[in-house]
Amino acid sequence: MIRRIIDTDYEGIVEVALRSGLFDDDQLDVLSAMIREPSEQDVWFADLTGDRPTGVAYLAPEKFTEGTWNLYFIAVHPDNQRRGRGKSILEFICDWLIRQEQRMLIVETAGIPDFQYVRDFYAANGFENEGRIRDFYAEGVDKVIFRKLLP
């Protein structure tokens, strides 16, 4: 089941983020604060197994745009990966955005070899590679930008 997060999801979401390998320990404090005190426009979804989050997604509208949203991250607990859960979360998000009459979803990821599977995931789910900003995250760590137009 995928739904908007509730207070009791916080610990499970932080665990998913940590175990996914997308965040370092020192980034978890910032992530935890973002979850506990979201802005009015932040949208968090949890994918649940029973009552425990096994996947999470965070997105928000891009400022100064019309109908463009940024998927800041999507993560699935390693024990539940490669079972279509990430794809299900992504489809849920796109359907939700379409119902909100939004027009585009963008996502950014690192251009390092270890993240090739992430870029392949977005490409396999209908996202187009729109560009690359070299050395964005750090020297030698490019930002790769994908977009998906919503019907």
Backbone as ProteinMPNN parsed JSONL, in Angstrom:
{"seq_chain_A": "MIRRIIDTDYEGIVEVALRSGLFDDDQLDVLSAMIREPSEQDVWFADLTGDRPTGVAYLAPEKFTEGTWNLYFIAVHPDNQRRGRGKSILEFICDWLIRQEQRMLIVETAGIPDFQYVRDFYAANGFENEGRIRDFYAEGVDKVIFRKLLP", "coords_chain_A": {"N_chain_A": [[0.839, -1.178, 0.0], [0.547, 2.204, -0.826], [0.823, 5.437, 0.434], [0.295, 8.819, 1.7], [2.674, 9.983, 4.088], [2.558, 9.436, 7.666], [2.836, 10.448, 11.12], [3.781, 8.18, 12.577], [5.367, 6.892, 10.76], [7.945, 7.91, 10.6], [10.419, 6.863, 11.814], [10.732, 4.449, 10.397], [10.975, 5.415, 7.787], [13.387, 6.851, 7.906], [15.079, 4.702, 8.411], [14.774, 3.248, 6.005], [15.885, 5.118, 4.215], [18.53, 5.257, 5.183], [19.418, 2.55, 4.956], [19.173, 2.212, 2.245], [21.402, 3.235, 1.068], [21.617, 5.659, -0.171], [22.09, 7.865, 1.323], [24.44, 9.394, 3.517], [25.537, 8.847, 6.904], [25.872, 11.36, 8.134], [24.074, 12.925, 6.766], [21.611, 12.177, 7.587], [20.488, 13.538, 9.768], [19.634, 15.956, 8.659], [17.806, 14.973, 6.801], [15.972, 13.726, 8.536], [14.954, 15.959, 9.9], [13.715, 17.242, 7.747], [11.657, 15.451, 7.205], [10.179, 15.475, 9.557], [9.424, 18.131, 9.763], [8.048, 19.199, 7.322], [7.832, 21.435, 4.477], [5.007, 23.411, 3.383], [4.507, 22.613, 0.775], [5.873, 20.254, 0.346], [5.752, 16.806, -0.452], [5.382, 13.641, 0.793], [5.537, 10.193, 0.357], [4.813, 6.906, 1.49], [5.635, 3.509, 1.025], [4.187, 0.677, 2.128], [4.759, -2.301, 4.023], [2.779, -4.267, 5.69], [2.489, -2.413, 8.531], [4.781, -0.992, 8.314], [7.1, 1.215, 6.81], [8.561, 0.387, 3.725], [9.428, 1.541, 1.539], [10.013, 4.812, 0.2], [9.205, 8.098, -0.91], [9.969, 11.393, -1.929], [8.821, 14.487, -2.973], [8.379, 17.687, -4.549], [6.877, 20.74, -5.722], [8.479, 22.554, -8.344], [9.785, 25.681, -7.815], [8.686, 28.728, -9.306], [7.744, 27.629, -11.68], [5.344, 26.18, -13.949], [3.438, 23.658, -13.103], [5.524, 21.802, -12.833], [7.297, 19.314, -11.185], [9.699, 18.117, -8.788], [11.205, 15.124, -8.151], [12.74, 14.395, -5.443], [13.849, 12.289, -4.012], [13.667, 8.731, -4.13], [13.344, 5.705, -2.555], [13.927, 2.297, -1.712], [13.818, -0.177, 0.737], [16.605, -2.359, 1.115], [15.939, -5.086, 1.539], [13.629, -5.338, 0.132], [14.046, -4.682, -2.474], [14.23, -4.916, -6.088], [11.81, -6.038, -6.687], [9.846, -4.718, -7.937], [8.847, -2.641, -6.46], [9.886, -0.011, -6.399], [9.218, 0.839, -8.96], [6.421, 0.702, -8.717], [5.971, 2.705, -6.793], [6.868, 4.927, -8.231], [5.037, 4.935, -10.393], [2.7, 5.39, -8.933], [3.21, 7.988, -7.983], [3.336, 9.428, -10.428], [0.695, 9.017, -11.355], [-0.685, 10.31, -9.293], [0.24, 12.95, -9.646], [-0.798, 13.462, -12.189], [-3.544, 13.407, -11.621], [-3.591, 15.721, -10.166], [-3.353, 17.503, -12.136], [-0.835, 18.2, -13.117], [2.169, 18.784, -15.085], [4.827, 17.88, -15.559], [7.498, 15.805, -14.407], [10.564, 15.903, -12.852], [13.792, 14.508, -12.214], [16.818, 14.186, -10.468], [20.077, 12.826, -10.434], [23.142, 11.248, -9.412], [26.002, 11.164, -11.542], [27.752, 8.993, -11.402], [29.549, 5.856, -11.759], [28.541, 3.907, -9.914], [25.889, 4.612, -9.69], [24.656, 3.906, -12.012], [22.645, 2.002, -12.223], [20.509, 3.403, -11.155], [20.094, 5.453, -13.023], [19.433, 3.84, -15.19], [17.052, 2.772, -14.215], [15.312, 5.023, -14.189], [15.276, 5.617, -16.953], [14.117, 3.254, -17.934], [11.606, 3.604, -17.01], [10.317, 5.51, -18.483], [11.471, 8.048, -18.408], [13.287, 10.767, -19.8], [16.653, 11.454, -20.577], [17.826, 14.516, -19.856], [19.999, 16.173, -19.404], [23.308, 17.081, -18.161], [25.243, 18.226, -15.495], [28.404, 18.932, -14.989], [30.624, 17.961, -12.371], [28.933, 18.745, -10.283], [27.886, 17.815, -7.693], [30.217, 17.216, -6.381], [33.743, 17.357, -7.022], [34.184, 15.548, -9.911], [31.763, 14.286, -9.633], [29.014, 14.275, -11.289], [25.823, 15.882, -11.949], [22.971, 14.34, -13.182], [20.192, 14.873, -15.127], [16.831, 14.002, -15.457], [13.66, 13.864, -17.175], [10.087, 13.577, -17.22], [7.284, 13.85, -19.152], [3.94, 14.419, -18.301], [0.829, 12.983, -19.117]], "CA_chain_A": [[0.0, 0.0, 0.0], [1.285, 3.472, -0.899], [0.001, 6.536, 0.935], [1.027, 9.928, 2.306], [3.237, 9.553, 5.361], [1.986, 9.896, 8.922], [3.857, 10.575, 12.166], [4.358, 6.9, 12.993], [6.244, 6.391, 9.693], [9.237, 8.594, 10.582], [11.564, 5.984, 12.071], [10.858, 3.515, 9.281], [11.461, 6.14, 6.612], [14.809, 7.111, 8.11], [15.759, 3.415, 8.227], [14.802, 2.969, 4.559], [16.858, 6.036, 3.612], [19.873, 4.842, 5.596], [19.755, 1.229, 4.408], [19.186, 2.267, 0.781], [22.725, 3.646, 0.616], [21.551, 6.943, -0.853], [22.446, 8.927, 2.255], [25.467, 9.143, 4.511], [25.072, 9.053, 8.276], [25.834, 12.785, 8.473], [22.941, 13.543, 6.075], [20.356, 11.7, 8.147], [19.893, 14.561, 10.625], [18.917, 16.888, 7.778], [16.661, 14.231, 6.273], [15.014, 13.55, 9.624], [14.3, 17.257, 10.114], [12.837, 17.491, 6.601], [10.485, 14.589, 7.338], [9.383, 15.893, 10.721], [8.931, 19.494, 9.582], [8.005, 19.485, 5.889], [7.211, 22.688, 4.057], [3.62, 23.207, 2.963], [4.423, 22.016, -0.551], [6.54, 18.954, 0.308], [4.883, 15.637, -0.464], [6.076, 12.406, 1.16], [4.748, 8.977, 0.253], [5.427, 5.693, 2.029], [5.176, 2.211, 0.545], [4.15, -0.083, 3.374], [4.561, -3.729, 4.187], [2.112, -4.221, 6.989], [2.421, -1.009, 8.948], [6.154, -0.5, 8.315], [7.569, 1.68, 5.501], [9.639, -0.33, 3.05], [9.816, 2.436, 0.463], [9.671, 6.198, 0.474], [9.457, 9.063, -1.99], [9.817, 12.797, -1.539], [8.757, 15.364, -4.129], [7.838, 19.024, -4.311], [6.818, 21.521, -6.957], [9.61, 23.435, -8.638], [9.409, 27.091, -7.707], [8.71, 29.549, -10.519], [7.366, 26.856, -12.86], [3.931, 25.828, -14.047], [3.162, 22.225, -13.16], [6.733, 20.973, -12.829], [7.643, 18.778, -9.866], [10.995, 17.461, -8.662], [11.273, 13.934, -7.293], [14.043, 14.555, -4.792], [14.379, 10.943, -3.858], [12.818, 7.554, -4.016], [14.203, 4.653, -2.007], [13.29, 1.063, -1.268], [14.668, -0.932, 1.659], [17.298, -3.421, 0.367], [15.242, -6.37, 1.65], [12.457, -5.317, -0.746], [14.419, -4.212, -3.804], [14.145, -5.816, -7.24], [10.497, -6.69, -6.665], [8.909, -3.823, -8.584], [8.297, -1.652, -5.528], [10.278, 1.316, -6.862], [8.363, 1.122, -10.125], [5.062, 0.959, -8.214], [5.97, 4.026, -6.161], [6.99, 5.906, -9.302], [3.755, 4.976, -11.084], [1.757, 6.031, -8.021], [3.521, 9.421, -8.0], [2.916, 9.99, -11.717], [-0.771, 9.044, -11.357], [-1.093, 11.36, -8.356], [0.506, 14.236, -10.296], [-1.764, 13.613, -13.287], [-4.823, 13.79, -11.0], [-3.435, 17.113, -9.725], [-3.222, 18.253, -13.386], [0.535, 18.68, -13.268], [2.612, 18.464, -16.447], [6.172, 17.321, -15.725], [8.249, 15.353, -13.233], [11.997, 15.801, -13.105], [14.574, 13.833, -11.185], [18.258, 14.399, -10.623], [20.855, 11.78, -9.781], [24.593, 11.356, -9.608], [26.506, 10.567, -12.767], [28.881, 8.104, -11.097], [29.276, 4.478, -12.185], [27.726, 3.187, -8.928], [24.488, 4.999, -9.836], [24.154, 3.548, -13.339], [21.37, 1.3, -12.054], [19.499, 4.432, -10.901], [19.802, 6.074, -14.321], [18.722, 2.815, -15.98], [15.697, 2.685, -13.652], [14.506, 6.131, -14.703], [15.11, 5.44, -18.4], [13.184, 2.151, -18.148], [10.276, 4.031, -16.571], [9.785, 6.563, -19.337], [12.129, 9.336, -18.241], [14.275, 11.117, -20.813], [17.861, 12.11, -20.066], [17.774, 15.902, -20.333], [21.255, 16.901, -19.322], [24.332, 16.765, -17.176], [26.058, 19.333, -14.995], [29.651, 18.302, -14.535], [31.208, 18.303, -11.06], [27.91, 19.446, -9.511], [27.832, 17.4, -6.292], [31.612, 17.288, -5.922], [34.626, 17.164, -8.172], [34.044, 14.217, -10.485], [30.417, 13.751, -9.404], [28.092, 15.067, -12.091], [24.374, 15.766, -11.776], [22.288, 13.931, -14.397], [18.803, 15.308, -14.99], [15.838, 13.3, -16.259], [12.312, 14.415, -17.107], [8.977, 12.802, -17.779], [6.077, 14.628, -19.384], [2.76, 13.716, -17.817], [-0.275, 13.211, -20.045]], "C_chain_A": [[0.887, 1.245, 0.0], [0.333, 4.576, -0.45], [0.908, 7.665, 1.406], [1.534, 9.461, 3.67], [2.439, 10.131, 6.529], [3.092, 9.851, 9.977], [4.531, 9.254, 12.528], [5.285, 6.294, 11.936], [7.682, 6.88, 9.813], [10.433, 7.664, 10.772], [11.796, 5.018, 10.925], [11.388, 4.18, 8.026], [12.949, 6.432, 6.724], [15.607, 5.818, 7.93], [15.868, 3.053, 6.749], [15.868, 3.834, 3.886], [18.286, 5.613, 3.936], [20.285, 3.542, 4.93], [19.831, 1.232, 2.884], [20.562, 2.623, 0.233], [22.74, 4.98, -0.1], [22.017, 8.097, 0.02], [23.562, 8.468, 3.179], [24.878, 9.383, 5.888], [24.921, 10.532, 8.613], [24.69, 13.518, 7.77], [21.607, 13.174, 6.703], [19.695, 12.708, 9.076], [19.079, 15.554, 9.798], [17.662, 16.21, 7.236], [15.579, 14.078, 7.338], [14.249, 14.847, 9.898], [13.33, 17.571, 8.975], [11.551, 16.678, 6.708], [9.574, 15.1, 8.451], [8.78, 17.288, 10.565], [8.905, 19.857, 8.097], [7.436, 20.866, 5.612], [5.791, 22.377, 3.593], [3.511, 22.465, 1.639], [5.113, 20.661, -0.662], [5.51, 17.83, 0.335], [5.746, 14.412, -0.224], [5.097, 11.25, 1.019], [5.536, 7.824, 0.857], [4.797, 4.491, 1.346], [5.291, 1.28, 1.744], [4.081, -1.578, 3.138], [4.013, -3.877, 5.594], [1.956, -2.768, 7.376], [3.793, -0.348, 8.944], [6.553, -0.014, 6.923], [8.715, 0.815, 4.969], [10.119, 0.452, 1.83], [9.351, 3.835, 0.804], [9.976, 7.042, -0.751], [9.171, 10.455, -1.459], [9.84, 13.644, -2.798], [8.145, 16.697, -3.721], [7.776, 19.754, -5.644], [8.063, 22.387, -7.11], [9.11, 24.873, -8.578], [9.544, 27.767, -9.076], [8.468, 28.754, -11.798], [5.867, 26.621, -12.834], [3.81, 24.321, -14.189], [4.367, 21.327, -13.227], [7.077, 20.591, -11.394], [9.005, 18.116, -9.917], [10.852, 16.3, -7.689], [12.66, 13.935, -6.67], [14.669, 13.226, -4.409], [13.275, 9.922, -3.756], [13.751, 6.443, -3.559], [13.355, 3.471, -1.573], [14.3, 0.339, -0.381], [15.32, -2.083, 0.886], [16.609, -4.777, 0.431], [14.055, -6.471, 0.697], [12.773, -4.835, -2.153], [14.298, -5.335, -4.834], [12.857, -6.651, -7.236], [9.426, -5.801, -7.279], [8.343, -2.739, -7.685], [8.65, -0.229, -5.955], [9.427, 1.748, -8.038], [6.944, 1.446, -9.678], [4.96, 2.334, -7.569], [5.998, 5.107, -7.235], [5.682, 6.041, -10.084], [2.693, 5.673, -10.232], [1.953, 7.544, -8.046], [3.032, 10.06, -9.302], [1.391, 10.066, -11.803], [-1.294, 10.148, -10.456], [-0.91, 12.741, -8.995], [-0.481, 14.501, -11.439], [-3.126, 14.025, -12.726], [-4.79, 15.236, -10.497], [-3.274, 18.064, -10.916], [-1.857, 18.934, -13.518], [1.089, 18.181, -14.594], [3.957, 17.789, -16.574], [6.753, 16.911, -14.382], [9.71, 15.262, -13.634], [12.651, 15.072, -11.935], [16.039, 14.049, -11.506], [18.979, 13.291, -9.872], [22.327, 11.968, -10.1], [25.02, 10.598, -10.858], [27.71, 9.673, -12.542], [28.541, 6.677, -11.51], [28.392, 3.696, -11.211], [26.24, 3.498, -9.047], [23.95, 4.706, -11.23], [22.807, 2.847, -13.236], [20.224, 2.285, -11.81], [19.105, 5.088, -12.227], [19.057, 5.096, -15.23], [17.271, 2.683, -15.517], [14.815, 3.794, -14.211], [14.263, 5.988, -16.195], [14.077, 4.344, -18.697], [11.751, 2.529, -17.771], [9.805, 5.294, -17.279], [10.383, 7.941, -19.152], [13.165, 9.531, -19.335], [15.46, 11.797, -20.139], [17.934, 13.489, -20.689], [19.109, 16.622, -20.257], [22.143, 16.459, -18.189], [25.04, 18.054, -16.787], [27.293, 18.698, -14.375], [30.085, 18.85, -13.184], [30.21, 19.015, -10.142], [27.959, 19.099, -8.019], [29.191, 17.491, -5.624], [32.474, 17.125, -7.17], [34.516, 15.716, -8.64], [32.678, 13.578, -10.284], [29.406, 14.676, -10.087], [26.654, 14.904, -11.602], [23.804, 15.39, -13.138], [20.8, 14.192, -14.173], [17.931, 14.543, -15.984], [14.504, 14.027, -16.14], [11.319, 13.444, -17.703], [7.792, 13.742, -17.918], [4.883, 13.79, -18.976], [1.597, 14.004, -18.749], [-1.364, 14.087, -19.438]], "O_chain_A": [[1.864, 1.319, 0.746], [-0.814, 4.643, -0.894], [2.125, 7.502, 1.501], [0.895, 8.639, 4.327], [1.755, 11.147, 6.41], [4.157, 9.28, 9.744], [5.74, 9.224, 12.76], [5.926, 5.277, 12.199], [8.567, 6.308, 9.176], [11.362, 7.682, 9.965], [12.938, 4.792, 10.525], [12.162, 3.579, 7.281], [13.69, 6.279, 5.753], [16.697, 5.84, 7.357], [16.92, 2.608, 6.289], [16.659, 3.339, 3.083], [19.151, 5.612, 3.061], [21.389, 3.444, 4.394], [20.472, 0.365, 2.291], [20.861, 2.349, -0.93], [23.788, 5.396, -0.594], [22.307, 9.183, -0.482], [23.622, 7.303, 3.572], [23.846, 10.041, 6.026], [23.97, 10.925, 9.288], [24.368, 14.643, 8.155], [20.584, 13.784, 6.392], [18.468, 12.74, 9.172], [17.977, 15.944, 10.184], [16.585, 16.806, 7.217], [14.398, 14.281, 7.058], [13.035, 14.826, 10.103], [12.247, 18.106, 9.211], [10.478, 17.16, 6.344], [8.354, 15.149, 8.298], [7.748, 17.592, 11.163], [9.658, 20.728, 7.66], [6.661, 21.403, 6.404], [5.425, 21.213, 3.432], [2.528, 21.763, 1.402], [4.952, 19.979, -1.674], [4.517, 17.902, 1.06], [6.716, 14.17, -0.942], [3.967, 11.318, 1.503], [6.762, 7.767, 0.754], [3.589, 4.452, 1.115], [6.373, 1.117, 2.308], [3.445, -2.057, 2.2], [4.718, -3.634, 6.573], [1.363, -1.98, 6.639], [3.96, 0.735, 9.505], [6.37, -0.742, 5.947], [9.696, 0.551, 5.665], [11.089, 0.072, 1.174], [8.423, 4.026, 1.589], [10.883, 6.739, -1.526], [8.262, 10.666, -0.656], [10.765, 13.54, -3.604], [7.485, 16.812, -2.689], [8.516, 19.438, -6.575], [8.622, 22.882, -6.13], [8.123, 25.224, -9.223], [10.404, 27.414, -9.883], [8.924, 29.146, -12.872], [5.208, 26.839, -11.817], [4.049, 23.77, -15.263], [4.243, 20.176, -13.646], [7.137, 21.443, -10.507], [9.421, 17.611, -10.96], [10.431, 16.478, -6.546], [13.635, 13.522, -7.299], [15.887, 13.065, -4.478], [12.142, 10.201, -3.364], [14.832, 6.266, -4.121], [12.218, 3.628, -1.127], [15.484, 0.254, -0.708], [14.651, -2.724, 0.075], [16.684, -5.547, -0.526], [13.53, -7.562, 0.474], [11.859, -4.604, -2.944], [14.268, -6.519, -4.501], [12.821, -7.788, -7.706], [8.235, -6.089, -7.162], [7.454, -1.994, -8.097], [7.807, 0.664, -5.883], [8.971, 2.89, -8.102], [6.327, 2.37, -10.207], [3.977, 3.047, -7.772], [5.25, 6.082, -7.166], [5.268, 7.156, -10.402], [1.886, 6.448, -10.745], [0.982, 8.297, -8.122], [2.389, 11.11, -9.279], [0.85, 11.068, -12.271], [-2.243, 10.846, -10.813], [-1.79, 13.596, -8.9], [-0.938, 15.628, -11.627], [-3.79, 14.895, -13.289], [-5.827, 15.895, -10.411], [-3.085, 19.268, -10.739], [-1.747, 20.076, -13.966], [0.537, 17.246, -15.176], [4.226, 17.171, -17.604], [6.537, 17.566, -13.362], [10.055, 14.625, -14.629], [12.122, 15.034, -10.824], [16.44, 14.088, -12.669], [18.542, 12.87, -8.801], [22.692, 12.763, -10.965], [24.478, 9.543, -11.186], [28.596, 9.597, -13.394], [27.365, 6.325, -11.601], [27.568, 2.893, -11.65], [25.411, 2.731, -8.556], [22.888, 5.211, -11.595], [21.925, 3.07, -14.065], [19.091, 2.026, -12.216], [17.92, 5.256, -12.515], [18.148, 5.494, -15.959], [16.369, 2.502, -16.334], [13.697, 3.536, -14.656], [13.145, 6.216, -16.659], [13.259, 4.49, -19.605], [10.8, 1.855, -18.167], [8.996, 6.053, -16.745], [9.854, 8.915, -19.688], [13.837, 8.585, -19.748], [15.286, 12.617, -19.238], [18.085, 13.622, -21.904], [19.324, 17.593, -20.983], [21.795, 15.598, -17.381], [25.392, 18.868, -17.641], [27.212, 18.011, -13.356], [29.932, 20.037, -12.893], [30.62, 19.816, -9.302], [28.062, 19.992, -7.179], [29.293, 17.807, -4.439], [31.973, 16.791, -8.243], [34.728, 14.781, -7.868], [32.455, 12.447, -10.717], [29.004, 15.705, -9.542], [26.313, 13.927, -10.936], [24.11, 16.038, -14.139], [20.228, 13.783, -13.163], [18.241, 14.446, -17.172], [14.239, 14.713, -15.152], [11.644, 12.616, -18.555], [7.347, 14.353, -16.946], [4.82, 12.596, -19.268], [1.394, 15.154, -19.139], [-2.365, 14.372, -20.096]]}, "name": "protein", "num_of_chains": 1, "seq": "MIRRIIDTDYEGIVEVALRSGLFDDDQLDVLSAMIREPSEQDVWFADLTGDRPTGVAYLAPEKFTEGTWNLYFIAVHPDNQRRGRGKSILEFICDWLIRQEQRMLIVETAGIPDFQYVRDFYAANGFENEGRIRDFYAEGVDKVIFRKLLP"}
